[in-house]
PDB file of C-alpha atoms in Angstrom:
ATOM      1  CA  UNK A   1       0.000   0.000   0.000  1.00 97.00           C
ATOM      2  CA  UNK A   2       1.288   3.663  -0.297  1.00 98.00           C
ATOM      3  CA  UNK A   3      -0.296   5.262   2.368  1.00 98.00           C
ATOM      4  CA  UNK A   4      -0.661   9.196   2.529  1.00 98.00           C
ATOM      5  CA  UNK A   5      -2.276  12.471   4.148  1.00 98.00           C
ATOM      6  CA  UNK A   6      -3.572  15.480   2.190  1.00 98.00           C
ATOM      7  CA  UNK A   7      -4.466  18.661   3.069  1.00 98.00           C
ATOM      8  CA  UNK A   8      -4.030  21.976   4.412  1.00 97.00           C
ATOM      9  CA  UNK A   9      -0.935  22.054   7.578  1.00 96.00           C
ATOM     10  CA  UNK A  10      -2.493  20.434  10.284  1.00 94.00           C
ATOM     11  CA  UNK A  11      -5.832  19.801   8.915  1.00 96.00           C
ATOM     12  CA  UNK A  12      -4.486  16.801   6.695  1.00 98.00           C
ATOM     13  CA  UNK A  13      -6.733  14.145   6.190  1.00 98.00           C
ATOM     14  CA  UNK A  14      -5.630   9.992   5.340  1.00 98.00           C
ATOM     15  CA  UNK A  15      -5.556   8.434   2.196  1.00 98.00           C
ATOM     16  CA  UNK A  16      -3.748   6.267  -0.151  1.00 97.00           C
ATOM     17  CA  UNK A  17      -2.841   5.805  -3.757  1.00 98.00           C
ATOM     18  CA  UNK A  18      -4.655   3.627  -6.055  1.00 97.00           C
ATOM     19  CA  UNK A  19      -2.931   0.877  -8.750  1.00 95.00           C
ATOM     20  CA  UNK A  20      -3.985   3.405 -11.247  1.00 96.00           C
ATOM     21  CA  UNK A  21      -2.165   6.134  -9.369  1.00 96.00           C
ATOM     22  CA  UNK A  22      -5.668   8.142  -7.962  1.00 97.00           C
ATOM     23  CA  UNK A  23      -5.606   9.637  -4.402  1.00 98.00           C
ATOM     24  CA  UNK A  24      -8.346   7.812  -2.393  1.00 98.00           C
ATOM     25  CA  UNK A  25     -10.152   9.216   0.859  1.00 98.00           C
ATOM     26  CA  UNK A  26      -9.957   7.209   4.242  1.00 97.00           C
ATOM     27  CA  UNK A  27     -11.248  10.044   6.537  1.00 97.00           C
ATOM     28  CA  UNK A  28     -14.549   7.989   6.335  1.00 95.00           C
ATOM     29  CA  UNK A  29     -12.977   4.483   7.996  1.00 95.00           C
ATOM     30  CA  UNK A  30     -10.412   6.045  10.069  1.00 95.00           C
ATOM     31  CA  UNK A  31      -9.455   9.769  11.344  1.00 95.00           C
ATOM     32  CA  UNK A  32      -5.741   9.938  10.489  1.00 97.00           C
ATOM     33  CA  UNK A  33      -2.435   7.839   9.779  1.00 97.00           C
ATOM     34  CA  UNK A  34      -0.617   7.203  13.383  1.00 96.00           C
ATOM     35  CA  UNK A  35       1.973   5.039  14.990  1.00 97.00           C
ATOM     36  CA  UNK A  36      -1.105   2.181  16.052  1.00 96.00           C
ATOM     37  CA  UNK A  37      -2.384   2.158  12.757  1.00 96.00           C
ATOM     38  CA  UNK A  38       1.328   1.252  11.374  1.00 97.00           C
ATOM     39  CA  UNK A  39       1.472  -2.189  13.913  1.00 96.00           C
ATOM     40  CA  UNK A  40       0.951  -5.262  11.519  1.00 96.00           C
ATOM     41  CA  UNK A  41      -2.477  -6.315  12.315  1.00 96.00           C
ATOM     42  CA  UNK A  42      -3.551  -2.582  12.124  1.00 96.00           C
ATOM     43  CA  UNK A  43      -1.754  -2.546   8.299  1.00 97.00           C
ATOM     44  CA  UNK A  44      -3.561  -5.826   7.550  1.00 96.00           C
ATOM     45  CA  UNK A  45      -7.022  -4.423   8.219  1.00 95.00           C
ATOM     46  CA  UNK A  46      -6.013  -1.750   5.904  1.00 96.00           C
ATOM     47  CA  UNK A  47      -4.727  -3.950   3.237  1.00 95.00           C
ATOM     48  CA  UNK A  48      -8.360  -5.771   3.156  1.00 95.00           C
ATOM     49  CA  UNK A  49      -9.966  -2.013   2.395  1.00 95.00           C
ATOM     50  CA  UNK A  50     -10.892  -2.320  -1.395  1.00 96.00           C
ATOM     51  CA  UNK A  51      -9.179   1.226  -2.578  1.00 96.00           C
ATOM     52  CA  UNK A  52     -12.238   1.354  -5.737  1.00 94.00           C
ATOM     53  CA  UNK A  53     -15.283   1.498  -3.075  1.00 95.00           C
ATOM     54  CA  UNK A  54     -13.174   4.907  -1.136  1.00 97.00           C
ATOM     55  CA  UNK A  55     -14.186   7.717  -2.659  1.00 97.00           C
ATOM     56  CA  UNK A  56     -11.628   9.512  -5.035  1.00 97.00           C
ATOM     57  CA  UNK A  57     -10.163  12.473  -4.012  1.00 97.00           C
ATOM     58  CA  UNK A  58     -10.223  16.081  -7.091  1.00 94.00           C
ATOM     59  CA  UNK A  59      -7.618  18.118  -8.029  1.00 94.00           C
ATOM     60  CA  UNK A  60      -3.817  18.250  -6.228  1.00 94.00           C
ATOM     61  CA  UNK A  61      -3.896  19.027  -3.041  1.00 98.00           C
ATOM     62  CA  UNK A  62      -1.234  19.710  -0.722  1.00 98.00           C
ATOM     63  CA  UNK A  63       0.467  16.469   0.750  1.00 98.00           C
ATOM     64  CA  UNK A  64       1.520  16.049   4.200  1.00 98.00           C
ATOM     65  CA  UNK A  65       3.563  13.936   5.921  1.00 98.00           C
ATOM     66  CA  UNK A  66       2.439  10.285   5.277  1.00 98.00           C
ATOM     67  CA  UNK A  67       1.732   9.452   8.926  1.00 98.00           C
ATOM     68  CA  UNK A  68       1.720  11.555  12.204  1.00 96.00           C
ATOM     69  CA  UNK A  69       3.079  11.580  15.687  1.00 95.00           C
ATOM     70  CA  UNK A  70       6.678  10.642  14.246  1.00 97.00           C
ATOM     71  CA  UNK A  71       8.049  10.226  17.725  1.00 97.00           C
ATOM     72  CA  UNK A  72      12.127  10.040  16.945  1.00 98.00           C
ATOM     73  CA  UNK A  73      13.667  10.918  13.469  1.00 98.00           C
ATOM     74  CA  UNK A  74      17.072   9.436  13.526  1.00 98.00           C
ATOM     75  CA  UNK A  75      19.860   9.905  10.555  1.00 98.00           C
ATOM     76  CA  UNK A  76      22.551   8.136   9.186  1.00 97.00           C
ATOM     77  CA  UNK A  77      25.711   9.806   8.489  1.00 92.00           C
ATOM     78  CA  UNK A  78      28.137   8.774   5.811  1.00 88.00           C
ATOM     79  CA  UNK A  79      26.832   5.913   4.820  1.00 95.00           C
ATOM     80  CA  UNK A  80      27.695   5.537   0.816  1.00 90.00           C
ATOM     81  CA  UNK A  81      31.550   5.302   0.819  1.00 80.00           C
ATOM     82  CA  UNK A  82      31.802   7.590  -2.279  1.00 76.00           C
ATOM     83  CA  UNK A  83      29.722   9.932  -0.102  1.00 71.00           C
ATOM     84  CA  UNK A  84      31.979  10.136   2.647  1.00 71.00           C
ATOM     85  CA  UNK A  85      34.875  10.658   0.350  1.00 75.00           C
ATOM     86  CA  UNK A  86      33.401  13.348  -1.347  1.00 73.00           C
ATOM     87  CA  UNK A  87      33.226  14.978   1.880  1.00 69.00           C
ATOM     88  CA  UNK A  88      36.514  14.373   3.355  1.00 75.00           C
ATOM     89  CA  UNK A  89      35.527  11.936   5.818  1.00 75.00           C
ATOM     90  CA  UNK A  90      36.748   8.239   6.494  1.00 81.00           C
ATOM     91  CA  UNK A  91      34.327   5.375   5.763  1.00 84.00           C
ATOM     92  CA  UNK A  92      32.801   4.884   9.381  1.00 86.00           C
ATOM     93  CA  UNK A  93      33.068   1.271  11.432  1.00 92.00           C
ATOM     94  CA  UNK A  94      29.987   1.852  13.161  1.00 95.00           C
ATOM     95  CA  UNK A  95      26.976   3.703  11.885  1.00 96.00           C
ATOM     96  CA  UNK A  96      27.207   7.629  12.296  1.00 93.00           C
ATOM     97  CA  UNK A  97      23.887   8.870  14.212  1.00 95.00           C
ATOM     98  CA  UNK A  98      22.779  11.946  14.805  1.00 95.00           C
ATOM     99  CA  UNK A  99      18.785  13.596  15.346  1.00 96.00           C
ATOM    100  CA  UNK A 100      16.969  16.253  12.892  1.00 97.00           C
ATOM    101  CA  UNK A 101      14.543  18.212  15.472  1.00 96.00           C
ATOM    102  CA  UNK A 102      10.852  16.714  14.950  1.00 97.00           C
ATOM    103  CA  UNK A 103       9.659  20.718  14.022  1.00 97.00           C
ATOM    104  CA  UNK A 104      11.643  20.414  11.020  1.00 98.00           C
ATOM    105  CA  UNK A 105       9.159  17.995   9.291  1.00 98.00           C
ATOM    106  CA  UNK A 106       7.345  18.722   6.683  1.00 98.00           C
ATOM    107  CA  UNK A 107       5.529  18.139   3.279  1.00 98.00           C
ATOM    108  CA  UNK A 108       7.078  16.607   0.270  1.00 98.00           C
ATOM    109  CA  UNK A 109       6.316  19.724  -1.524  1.00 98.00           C
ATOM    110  CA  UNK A 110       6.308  21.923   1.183  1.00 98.00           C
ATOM    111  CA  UNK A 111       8.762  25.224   0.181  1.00 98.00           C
ATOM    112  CA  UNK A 112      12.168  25.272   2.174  1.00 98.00           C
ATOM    113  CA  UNK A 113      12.148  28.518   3.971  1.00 98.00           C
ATOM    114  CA  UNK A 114      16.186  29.431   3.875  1.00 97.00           C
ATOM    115  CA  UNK A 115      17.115  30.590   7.386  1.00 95.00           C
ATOM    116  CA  UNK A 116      17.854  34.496   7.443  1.00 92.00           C
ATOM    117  CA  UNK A 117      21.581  34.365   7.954  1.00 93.00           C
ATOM    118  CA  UNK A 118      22.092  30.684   6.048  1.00 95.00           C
ATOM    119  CA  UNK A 119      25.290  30.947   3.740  1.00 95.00           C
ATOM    120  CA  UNK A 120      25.862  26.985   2.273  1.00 97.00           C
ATOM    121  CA  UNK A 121      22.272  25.325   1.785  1.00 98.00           C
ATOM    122  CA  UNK A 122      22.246  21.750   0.792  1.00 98.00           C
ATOM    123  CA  UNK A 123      20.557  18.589   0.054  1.00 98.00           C
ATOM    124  CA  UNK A 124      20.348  14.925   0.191  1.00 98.00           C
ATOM    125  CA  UNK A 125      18.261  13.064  -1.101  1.00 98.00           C
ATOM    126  CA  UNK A 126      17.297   9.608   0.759  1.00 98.00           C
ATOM    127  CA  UNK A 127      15.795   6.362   1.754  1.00 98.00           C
ATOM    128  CA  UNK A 128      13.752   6.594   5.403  1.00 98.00           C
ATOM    129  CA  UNK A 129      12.862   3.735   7.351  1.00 98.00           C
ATOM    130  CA  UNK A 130       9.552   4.163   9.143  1.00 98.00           C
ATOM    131  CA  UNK A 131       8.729   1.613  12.608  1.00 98.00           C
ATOM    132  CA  UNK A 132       5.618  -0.231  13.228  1.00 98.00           C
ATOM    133  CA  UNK A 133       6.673  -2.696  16.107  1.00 97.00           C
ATOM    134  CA  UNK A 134       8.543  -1.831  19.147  1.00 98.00           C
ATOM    135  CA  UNK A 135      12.181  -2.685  18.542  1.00 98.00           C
ATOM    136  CA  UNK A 136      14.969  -3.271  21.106  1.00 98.00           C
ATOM    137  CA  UNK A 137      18.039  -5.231  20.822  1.00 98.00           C
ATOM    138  CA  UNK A 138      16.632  -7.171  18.069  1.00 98.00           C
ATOM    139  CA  UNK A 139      18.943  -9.106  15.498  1.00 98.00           C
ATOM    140  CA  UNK A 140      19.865  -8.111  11.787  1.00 98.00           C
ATOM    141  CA  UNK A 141      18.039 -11.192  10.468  1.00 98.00           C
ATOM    142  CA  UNK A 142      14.989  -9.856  12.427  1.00 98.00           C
ATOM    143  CA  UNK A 143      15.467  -6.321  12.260  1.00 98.00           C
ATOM    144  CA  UNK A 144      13.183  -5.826   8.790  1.00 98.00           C
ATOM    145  CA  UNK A 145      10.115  -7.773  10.513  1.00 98.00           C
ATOM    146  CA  UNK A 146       9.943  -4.464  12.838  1.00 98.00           C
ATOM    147  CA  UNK A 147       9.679  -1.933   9.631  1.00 98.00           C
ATOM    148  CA  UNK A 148       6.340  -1.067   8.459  1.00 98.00           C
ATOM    149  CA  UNK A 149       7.648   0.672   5.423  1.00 98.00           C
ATOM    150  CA  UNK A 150       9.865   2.899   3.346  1.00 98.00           C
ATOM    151  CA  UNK A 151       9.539   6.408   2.396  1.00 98.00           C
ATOM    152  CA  UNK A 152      11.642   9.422   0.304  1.00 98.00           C
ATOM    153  CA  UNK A 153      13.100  12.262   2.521  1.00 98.00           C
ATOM    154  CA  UNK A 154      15.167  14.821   1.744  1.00 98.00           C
ATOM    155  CA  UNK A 155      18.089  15.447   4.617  1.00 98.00           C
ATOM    156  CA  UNK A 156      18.245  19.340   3.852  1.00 98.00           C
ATOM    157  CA  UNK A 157      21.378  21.043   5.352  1.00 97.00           C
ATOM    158  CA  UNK A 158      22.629  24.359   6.213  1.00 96.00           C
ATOM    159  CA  UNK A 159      26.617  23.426   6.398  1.00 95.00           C
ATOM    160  CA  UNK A 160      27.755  26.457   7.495  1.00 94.00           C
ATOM    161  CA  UNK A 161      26.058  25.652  10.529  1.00 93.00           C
ATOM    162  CA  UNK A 162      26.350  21.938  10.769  1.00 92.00           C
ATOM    163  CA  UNK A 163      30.437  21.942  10.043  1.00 89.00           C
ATOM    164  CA  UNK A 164      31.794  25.701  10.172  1.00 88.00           C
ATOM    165  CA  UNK A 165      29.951  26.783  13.549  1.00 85.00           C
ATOM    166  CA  UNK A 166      30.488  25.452  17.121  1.00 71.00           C
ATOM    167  CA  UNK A 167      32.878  22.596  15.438  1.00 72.00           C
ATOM    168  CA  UNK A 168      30.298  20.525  13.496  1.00 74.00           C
ATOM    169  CA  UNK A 169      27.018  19.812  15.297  1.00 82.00           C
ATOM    170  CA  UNK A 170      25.056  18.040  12.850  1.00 87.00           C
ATOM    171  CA  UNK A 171      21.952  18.258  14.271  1.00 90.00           C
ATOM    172  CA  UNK A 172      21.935  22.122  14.336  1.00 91.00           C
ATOM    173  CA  UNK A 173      22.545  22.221  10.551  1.00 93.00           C
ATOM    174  CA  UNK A 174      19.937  19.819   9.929  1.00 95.00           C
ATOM    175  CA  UNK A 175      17.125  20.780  12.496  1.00 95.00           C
ATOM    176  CA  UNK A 176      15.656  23.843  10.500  1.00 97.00           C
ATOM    177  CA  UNK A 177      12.152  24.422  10.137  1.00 98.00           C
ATOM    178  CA  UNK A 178      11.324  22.719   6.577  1.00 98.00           C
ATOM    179  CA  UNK A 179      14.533  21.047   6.728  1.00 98.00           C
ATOM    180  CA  UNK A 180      13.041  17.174   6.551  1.00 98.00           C
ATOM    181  CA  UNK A 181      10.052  17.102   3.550  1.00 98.00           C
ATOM    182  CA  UNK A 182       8.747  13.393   3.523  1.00 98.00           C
ATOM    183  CA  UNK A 183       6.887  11.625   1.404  1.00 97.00           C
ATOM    184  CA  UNK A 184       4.668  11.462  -0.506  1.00 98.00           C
ATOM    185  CA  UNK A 185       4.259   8.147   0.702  1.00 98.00           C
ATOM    186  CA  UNK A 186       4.558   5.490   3.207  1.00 98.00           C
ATOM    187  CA  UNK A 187       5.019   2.443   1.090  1.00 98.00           C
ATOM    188  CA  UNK A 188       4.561  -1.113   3.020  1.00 98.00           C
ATOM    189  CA  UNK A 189       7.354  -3.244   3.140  1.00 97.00           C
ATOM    190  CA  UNK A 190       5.295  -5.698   0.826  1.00 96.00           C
ATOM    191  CA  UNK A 191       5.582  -3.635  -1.825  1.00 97.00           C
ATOM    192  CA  UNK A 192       9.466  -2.998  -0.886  1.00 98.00           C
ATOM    193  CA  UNK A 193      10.611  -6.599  -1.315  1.00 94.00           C
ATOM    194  CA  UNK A 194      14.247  -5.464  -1.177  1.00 98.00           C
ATOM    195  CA  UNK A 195      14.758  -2.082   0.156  1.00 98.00           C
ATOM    196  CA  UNK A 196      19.122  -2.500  -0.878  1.00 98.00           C
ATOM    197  CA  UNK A 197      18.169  -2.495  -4.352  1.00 98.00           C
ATOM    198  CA  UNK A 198      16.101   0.985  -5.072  1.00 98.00           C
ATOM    199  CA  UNK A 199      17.518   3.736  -7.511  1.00 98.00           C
ATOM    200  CA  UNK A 200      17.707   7.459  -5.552  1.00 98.00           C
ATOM    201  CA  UNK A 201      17.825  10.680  -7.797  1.00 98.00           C
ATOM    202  CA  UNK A 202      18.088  14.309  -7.321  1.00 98.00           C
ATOM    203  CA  UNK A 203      17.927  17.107  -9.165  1.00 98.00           C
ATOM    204  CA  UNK A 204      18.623  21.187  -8.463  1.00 98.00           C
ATOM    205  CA  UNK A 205      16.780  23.243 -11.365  1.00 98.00           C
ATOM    206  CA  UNK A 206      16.268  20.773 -13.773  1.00 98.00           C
ATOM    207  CA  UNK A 207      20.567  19.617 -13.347  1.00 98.00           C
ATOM    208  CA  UNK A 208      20.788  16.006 -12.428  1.00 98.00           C
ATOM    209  CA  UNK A 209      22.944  16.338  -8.821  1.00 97.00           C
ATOM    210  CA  UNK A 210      22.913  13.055  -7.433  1.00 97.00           C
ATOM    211  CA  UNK A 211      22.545   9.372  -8.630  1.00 97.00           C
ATOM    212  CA  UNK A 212      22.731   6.194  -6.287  1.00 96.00           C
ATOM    213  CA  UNK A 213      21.795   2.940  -5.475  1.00 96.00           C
ATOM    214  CA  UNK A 214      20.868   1.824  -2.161  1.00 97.00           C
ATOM    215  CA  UNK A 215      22.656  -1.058  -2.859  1.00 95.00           C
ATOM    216  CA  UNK A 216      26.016   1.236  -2.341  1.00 94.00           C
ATOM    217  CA  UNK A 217      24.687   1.464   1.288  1.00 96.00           C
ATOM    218  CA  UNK A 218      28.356   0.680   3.887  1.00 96.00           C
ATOM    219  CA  UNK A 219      25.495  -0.213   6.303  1.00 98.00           C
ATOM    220  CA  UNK A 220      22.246  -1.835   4.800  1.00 98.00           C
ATOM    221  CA  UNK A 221      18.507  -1.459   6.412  1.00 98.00           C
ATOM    222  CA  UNK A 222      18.182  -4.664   8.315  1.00 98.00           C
ATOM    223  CA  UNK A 223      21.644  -3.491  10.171  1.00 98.00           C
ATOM    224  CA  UNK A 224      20.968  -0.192  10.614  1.00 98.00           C
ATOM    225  CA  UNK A 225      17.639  -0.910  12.396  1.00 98.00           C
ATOM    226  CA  UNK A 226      19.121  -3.213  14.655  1.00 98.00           C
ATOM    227  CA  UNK A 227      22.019  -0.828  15.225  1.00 98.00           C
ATOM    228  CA  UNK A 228      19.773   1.988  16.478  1.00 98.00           C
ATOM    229  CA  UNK A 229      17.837  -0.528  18.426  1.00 98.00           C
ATOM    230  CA  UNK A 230      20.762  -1.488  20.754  1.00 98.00           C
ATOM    231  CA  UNK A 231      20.967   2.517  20.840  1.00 97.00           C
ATOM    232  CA  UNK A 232      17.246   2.769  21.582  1.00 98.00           C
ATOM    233  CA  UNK A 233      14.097   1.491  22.265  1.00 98.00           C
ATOM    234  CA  UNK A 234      12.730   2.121  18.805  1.00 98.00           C
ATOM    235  CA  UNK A 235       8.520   2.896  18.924  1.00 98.00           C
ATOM    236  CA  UNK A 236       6.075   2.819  16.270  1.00 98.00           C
ATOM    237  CA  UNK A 237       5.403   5.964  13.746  1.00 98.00           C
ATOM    238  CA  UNK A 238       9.624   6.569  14.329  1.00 98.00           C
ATOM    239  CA  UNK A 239      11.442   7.274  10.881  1.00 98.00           C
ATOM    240  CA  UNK A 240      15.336   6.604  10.400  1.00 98.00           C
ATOM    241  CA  UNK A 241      16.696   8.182   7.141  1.00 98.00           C
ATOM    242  CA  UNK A 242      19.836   6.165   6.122  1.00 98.00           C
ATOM    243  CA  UNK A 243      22.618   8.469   4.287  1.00 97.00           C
ATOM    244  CA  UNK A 244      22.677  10.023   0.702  1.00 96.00           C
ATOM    245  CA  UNK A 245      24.466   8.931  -2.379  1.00 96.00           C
ATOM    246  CA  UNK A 246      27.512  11.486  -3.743  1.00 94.00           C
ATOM    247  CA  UNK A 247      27.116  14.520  -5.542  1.00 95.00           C
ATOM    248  CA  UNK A 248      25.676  17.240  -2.690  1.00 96.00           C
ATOM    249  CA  UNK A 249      26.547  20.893  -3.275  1.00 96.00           C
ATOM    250  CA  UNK A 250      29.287  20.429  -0.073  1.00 93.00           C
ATOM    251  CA  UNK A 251      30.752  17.751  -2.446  1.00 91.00           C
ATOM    252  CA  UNK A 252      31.142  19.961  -5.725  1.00 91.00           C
ATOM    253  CA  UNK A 253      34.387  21.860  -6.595  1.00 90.00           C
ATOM    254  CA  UNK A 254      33.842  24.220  -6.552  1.00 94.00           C
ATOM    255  CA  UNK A 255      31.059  23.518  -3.783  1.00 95.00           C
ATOM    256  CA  UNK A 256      27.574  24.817  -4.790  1.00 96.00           C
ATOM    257  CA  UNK A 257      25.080  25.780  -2.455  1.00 98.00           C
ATOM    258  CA  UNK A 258      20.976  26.558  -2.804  1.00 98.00           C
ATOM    259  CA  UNK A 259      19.782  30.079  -3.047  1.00 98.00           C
ATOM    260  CA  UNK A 260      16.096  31.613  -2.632  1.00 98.00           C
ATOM    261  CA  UNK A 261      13.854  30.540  -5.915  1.00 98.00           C
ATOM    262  CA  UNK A 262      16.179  26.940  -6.676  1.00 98.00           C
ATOM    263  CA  UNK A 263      14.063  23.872  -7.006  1.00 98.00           C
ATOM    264  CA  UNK A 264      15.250  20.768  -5.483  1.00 98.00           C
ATOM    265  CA  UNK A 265      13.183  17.781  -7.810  1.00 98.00           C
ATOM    266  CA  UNK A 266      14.162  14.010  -6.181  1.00 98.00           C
ATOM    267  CA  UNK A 267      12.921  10.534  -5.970  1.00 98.00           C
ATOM    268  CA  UNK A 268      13.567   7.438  -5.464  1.00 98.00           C
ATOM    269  CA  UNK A 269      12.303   3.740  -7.401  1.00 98.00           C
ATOM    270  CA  UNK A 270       8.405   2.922  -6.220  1.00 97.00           C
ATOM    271  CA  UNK A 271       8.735   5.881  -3.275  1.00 98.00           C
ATOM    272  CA  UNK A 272       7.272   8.720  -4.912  1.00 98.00           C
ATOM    273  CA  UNK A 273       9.127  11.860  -5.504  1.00 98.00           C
ATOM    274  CA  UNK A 274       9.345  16.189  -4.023  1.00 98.00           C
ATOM    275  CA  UNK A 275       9.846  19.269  -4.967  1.00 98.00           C
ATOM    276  CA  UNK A 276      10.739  21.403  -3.071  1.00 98.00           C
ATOM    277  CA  UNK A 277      11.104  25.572  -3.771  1.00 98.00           C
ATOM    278  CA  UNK A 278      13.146  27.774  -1.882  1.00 98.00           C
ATOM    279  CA  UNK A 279      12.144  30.830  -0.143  1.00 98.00           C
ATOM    280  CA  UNK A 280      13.289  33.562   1.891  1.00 93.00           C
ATOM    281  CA  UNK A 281      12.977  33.148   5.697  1.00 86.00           C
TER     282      UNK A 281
END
């Protein structure tokens, strides 16, 4: 299933996407998209909805993110080799983690609002990781049967602040207001049957920027879920975003950073894709 919410801010309703692509209504069978309605059973009941008797939904509206009441969002540093070279970094032993601050979430085609005093705005585009079981200590050979499905995000990133200011506090530079569009869909991990072989794209004003496989991943899904789960207790409705293929502005030479009116297009195989504007903050 790709599951979705549409809608004004904070007024979004749930849905989900057709086979033939149309945006169905579930406001009628259930009142929104949250961590209990990702458990298994909870998906199952879903899956047994037939999408043709929900009414369709007109026009385009606004799409939020897929699910709400995201309760961690945890990223993966430097986790395509050719990544971390292209940023001067060594290819990490361990999984890098760090935390994007929840208010930075947003819609897939929500604008990014460029922070008054930002000087090196980037992006990265990549594969998320959204919980439906509870998830502690658990094994990399179990670690996918915790996952109730896959989604696009973009990791946007102010460097200046993440690197250049107070000696490289990733978080900071990546916990901006608009900084983490998702979406436009939760896909179920039935329709993901391997999540190491999808195709990630991204593109700044119509220039292709970044191409990847997430079969380049140092550290694939099943391992990074148990990883953070000997970090954390991991909870339903919480979204892990797992590293970005090379080619981000920091990674250019000369580097190449957004400004106010760029479009950021990106995508990745079966996921969906965003667009993204920028705008003055």
């Amino acid at each position: 299933m790709k599951l979705l919410r549409y809608g004004p801010l904070g007024q979004e309703k749930p849905g989900l996407l057709d086979a033939a692509g149309n945006l169905r209504d579930l406001s009628g069978l259930l009142a929104d998209f949250t961590p209990k309605t990702l458990a298994p059973e909870a998906l199952d009941v879903l899956r047994a909805i037939d999408p043709e008797r929900l009414p369709k939904v007109a026009g385009s509206p606004r799409l939020g993110v897929p699910w709400g009441g995201i309760g961690k969002y945890v990223a993966i540093g430097l986790n395509y080799s050719d990544h971390a070279a292209e940023s001067g970094n060594p290819i990490p032993t361990e999984p890098t983690m760090f935390t994007k601050w929840l208010s930075c979430v947003c819609g897939p085609n929500d604008d990014t609002v460029m922070p008054p005093d930002s000087t090196k705005l980037d992006w990265e585009v990549e594969l998320g990781i959204v919980i439906g079981r509870r998830a502690r200590n658990v094994s990399p050979a179990d670690a996918l049967d915790y996952v109730a499905g896959y989604c696009l995000a973009n990791d946007i990133s102010e460097r200046a602040y993440q690197i250049d200011r107070s000696g490289g506090q990733w978080s900071k530079g990546k916990g901006f207001d608009t900084f983490g569009p998702v979406g436009p869909w939760l896909v179920t991990r039935d329709e993901v049957p391997d999540p190491q072989q999808l195709d990630l794209w991204l593109d700044v004003n119509g220039v292709r920027r970044q191409t990847g496989n997430t079969s380049k991943m140092i550290f694939p899904c099943d391992v990074i879920v148990s990883y953070c789960s000997k970090v954390m207790t991991l909870e339903p409705g919480d979204l892990i975003i797992t590293g970005t293929p090379p080619g981000v502005g920091l990674g250019c030479k000369p580097p190449q950073f957004l400004k106010v009116g760029d479009v950021v297009e990106l995508g990745i195989g079966g996921l969906g894709q965003q667009r993204q504007q920028v705008v003055r903050g």
